[in-house]
XYZ file of C-alpha atoms in Angstrom:
150
model
C -27.623 98.562 226.402
C -30.500 99.751 228.962
C -30.540 95.968 230.313
C -26.650 96.915 231.422
C -28.061 99.687 233.683
C -30.965 97.855 235.106
C -28.614 94.826 236.135
C -27.847 96.467 239.392
C -31.252 97.848 240.154
C -32.729 94.060 240.363
C -31.784 90.765 241.700
C -29.871 88.312 239.038
C -33.228 85.976 238.792
C -35.397 89.258 238.248
C -32.742 90.688 235.598
C -32.501 87.135 233.923
C -36.428 87.147 233.576
C -36.632 90.780 231.810
C -33.735 89.868 229.682
C -36.304 86.755 228.328
C -39.001 89.045 227.841
C -36.978 91.647 226.386
C -35.509 89.218 224.019
C -38.902 87.998 223.203
C -40.025 91.062 222.165
C -40.072 92.343 218.245
C -37.886 94.723 217.235
C -40.067 97.696 216.883
C -41.520 97.300 220.043
C -38.268 96.876 222.045
C -36.537 100.103 220.195
C -39.836 101.873 221.438
C -38.985 100.523 224.579
C -35.742 101.560 224.966
C -36.639 105.050 224.297
C -39.008 105.281 227.212
C -37.569 103.459 230.008
C -35.342 105.977 230.782
C -38.153 108.022 232.486
C -38.491 105.210 235.090
C -37.611 106.539 238.294
C -35.544 103.507 239.476
C -34.430 104.032 243.458
C -30.676 103.143 243.673
C -30.376 100.032 245.713
C -27.177 101.441 247.686
C -28.774 105.206 248.646
C -30.994 103.458 251.636
C -28.567 100.920 252.682
C -25.615 103.800 253.051
C -27.946 106.123 254.693
C -28.732 103.420 257.059
C -24.826 102.656 257.731
C -24.057 106.388 258.395
C -27.227 106.790 260.684
C -25.817 103.726 262.674
C -22.486 105.029 263.098
C -23.932 107.978 264.509
C -26.104 105.851 266.857
C -29.202 107.199 265.176
C -30.030 103.878 263.255
C -33.446 103.709 265.130
C -34.681 106.814 263.287
C -35.343 103.961 260.129
C -34.054 106.387 257.716
C -33.565 103.844 255.061
C -37.444 102.723 255.486
C -38.484 106.361 254.991
C -35.994 106.608 251.843
C -37.842 103.822 250.049
C -41.328 105.257 251.242
C -42.060 102.031 253.423
C -43.777 104.662 256.372
C -45.437 101.804 258.072
C -42.542 99.632 258.866
C -40.691 102.521 259.324
C -42.802 104.355 261.959
C -43.484 100.990 263.861
C -39.720 100.359 264.079
C -39.362 104.066 265.500
C -41.945 103.258 268.009
C -40.235 100.095 268.686
C -36.651 101.286 268.747
C -36.772 104.987 269.979
C -40.282 105.500 272.222
C -40.277 101.994 273.848
C -36.736 102.295 275.289
C -37.320 106.039 276.248
C -40.369 105.098 278.107
C -38.534 102.141 280.039
C -35.692 104.833 280.555
C -37.598 107.547 281.875
C -39.911 105.227 284.262
C -36.585 103.528 285.627
C -35.241 107.169 286.798
C -38.596 107.925 288.281
C -38.464 104.857 290.083
C -34.986 105.016 291.208
C -36.270 108.615 292.818
C -38.606 107.336 294.624
C -36.555 104.315 295.796
C -38.406 101.601 294.018
C -34.891 99.938 293.431
C -36.468 96.556 292.474
C -38.807 98.085 289.725
C -36.087 100.280 288.792
C -33.542 97.267 288.126
C -36.462 95.435 286.006
C -37.122 98.684 283.831
C -33.162 99.043 282.990
C -33.257 95.658 282.040
C -36.090 96.004 279.809
C -34.784 99.277 278.772
C -31.526 97.478 277.611
C -33.191 94.438 275.937
C -35.159 96.776 273.740
C -32.165 98.568 272.646
C -30.586 95.257 271.955
C -33.389 94.369 269.859
C -33.720 97.927 267.907
C -29.957 97.371 266.994
C -30.462 93.862 265.822
C -33.700 94.988 263.811
C -31.222 97.898 262.365
C -28.849 95.359 261.405
C -31.781 93.365 259.791
C -33.354 95.964 257.772
C -29.840 96.673 256.116
C -30.501 93.279 254.178
C -34.278 93.674 253.903
C -34.180 97.221 252.547
C -31.866 96.471 249.733
C -34.161 93.667 248.786
C -37.042 95.445 248.653
C -35.652 98.363 246.674
C -34.727 95.709 244.080
C -37.992 93.952 244.245
C -39.547 97.262 244.002
C -37.539 98.243 240.963
C -38.529 94.947 238.936
C -42.526 95.489 239.656
C -41.801 98.747 238.359
C -40.006 97.597 235.374
C -42.394 94.680 234.826
C -45.445 97.127 234.881
C -44.010 99.182 232.588
C -43.188 96.561 229.834
C -46.376 95.151 230.633
C -48.463 98.277 229.637
C -46.347 99.313 226.955
């Protein structure tokens, strides 16, 4: 029964490996694991993805909410820097260059701002897939560690 609960938390190959590992255990160990595996706090695979989609629809996809929800802080901070601070720097510099009548430099900075926003959108869209896969892999590793240590 507990294997059915795990089916949506890991990918199909890992689920097959867990099923094989569980079926190869003796009955006493299997029943003991069934009683204790519910204490594992597995991450839901769709929560970070839904949070990221909602943030993206509100034009806040650069906040990397999905990365912070799965506790992947390093990539979340890097994405925040490249998706928010760099475009803002180009934007501020472009506005400043227009104020001091440096139109050629301002045009280049506006272009760089647009390119950095474009890449931020691409990164946000790609992270929808990568975060989903990472949550599944983290769940599998947590279950596998639990089974090996039990």
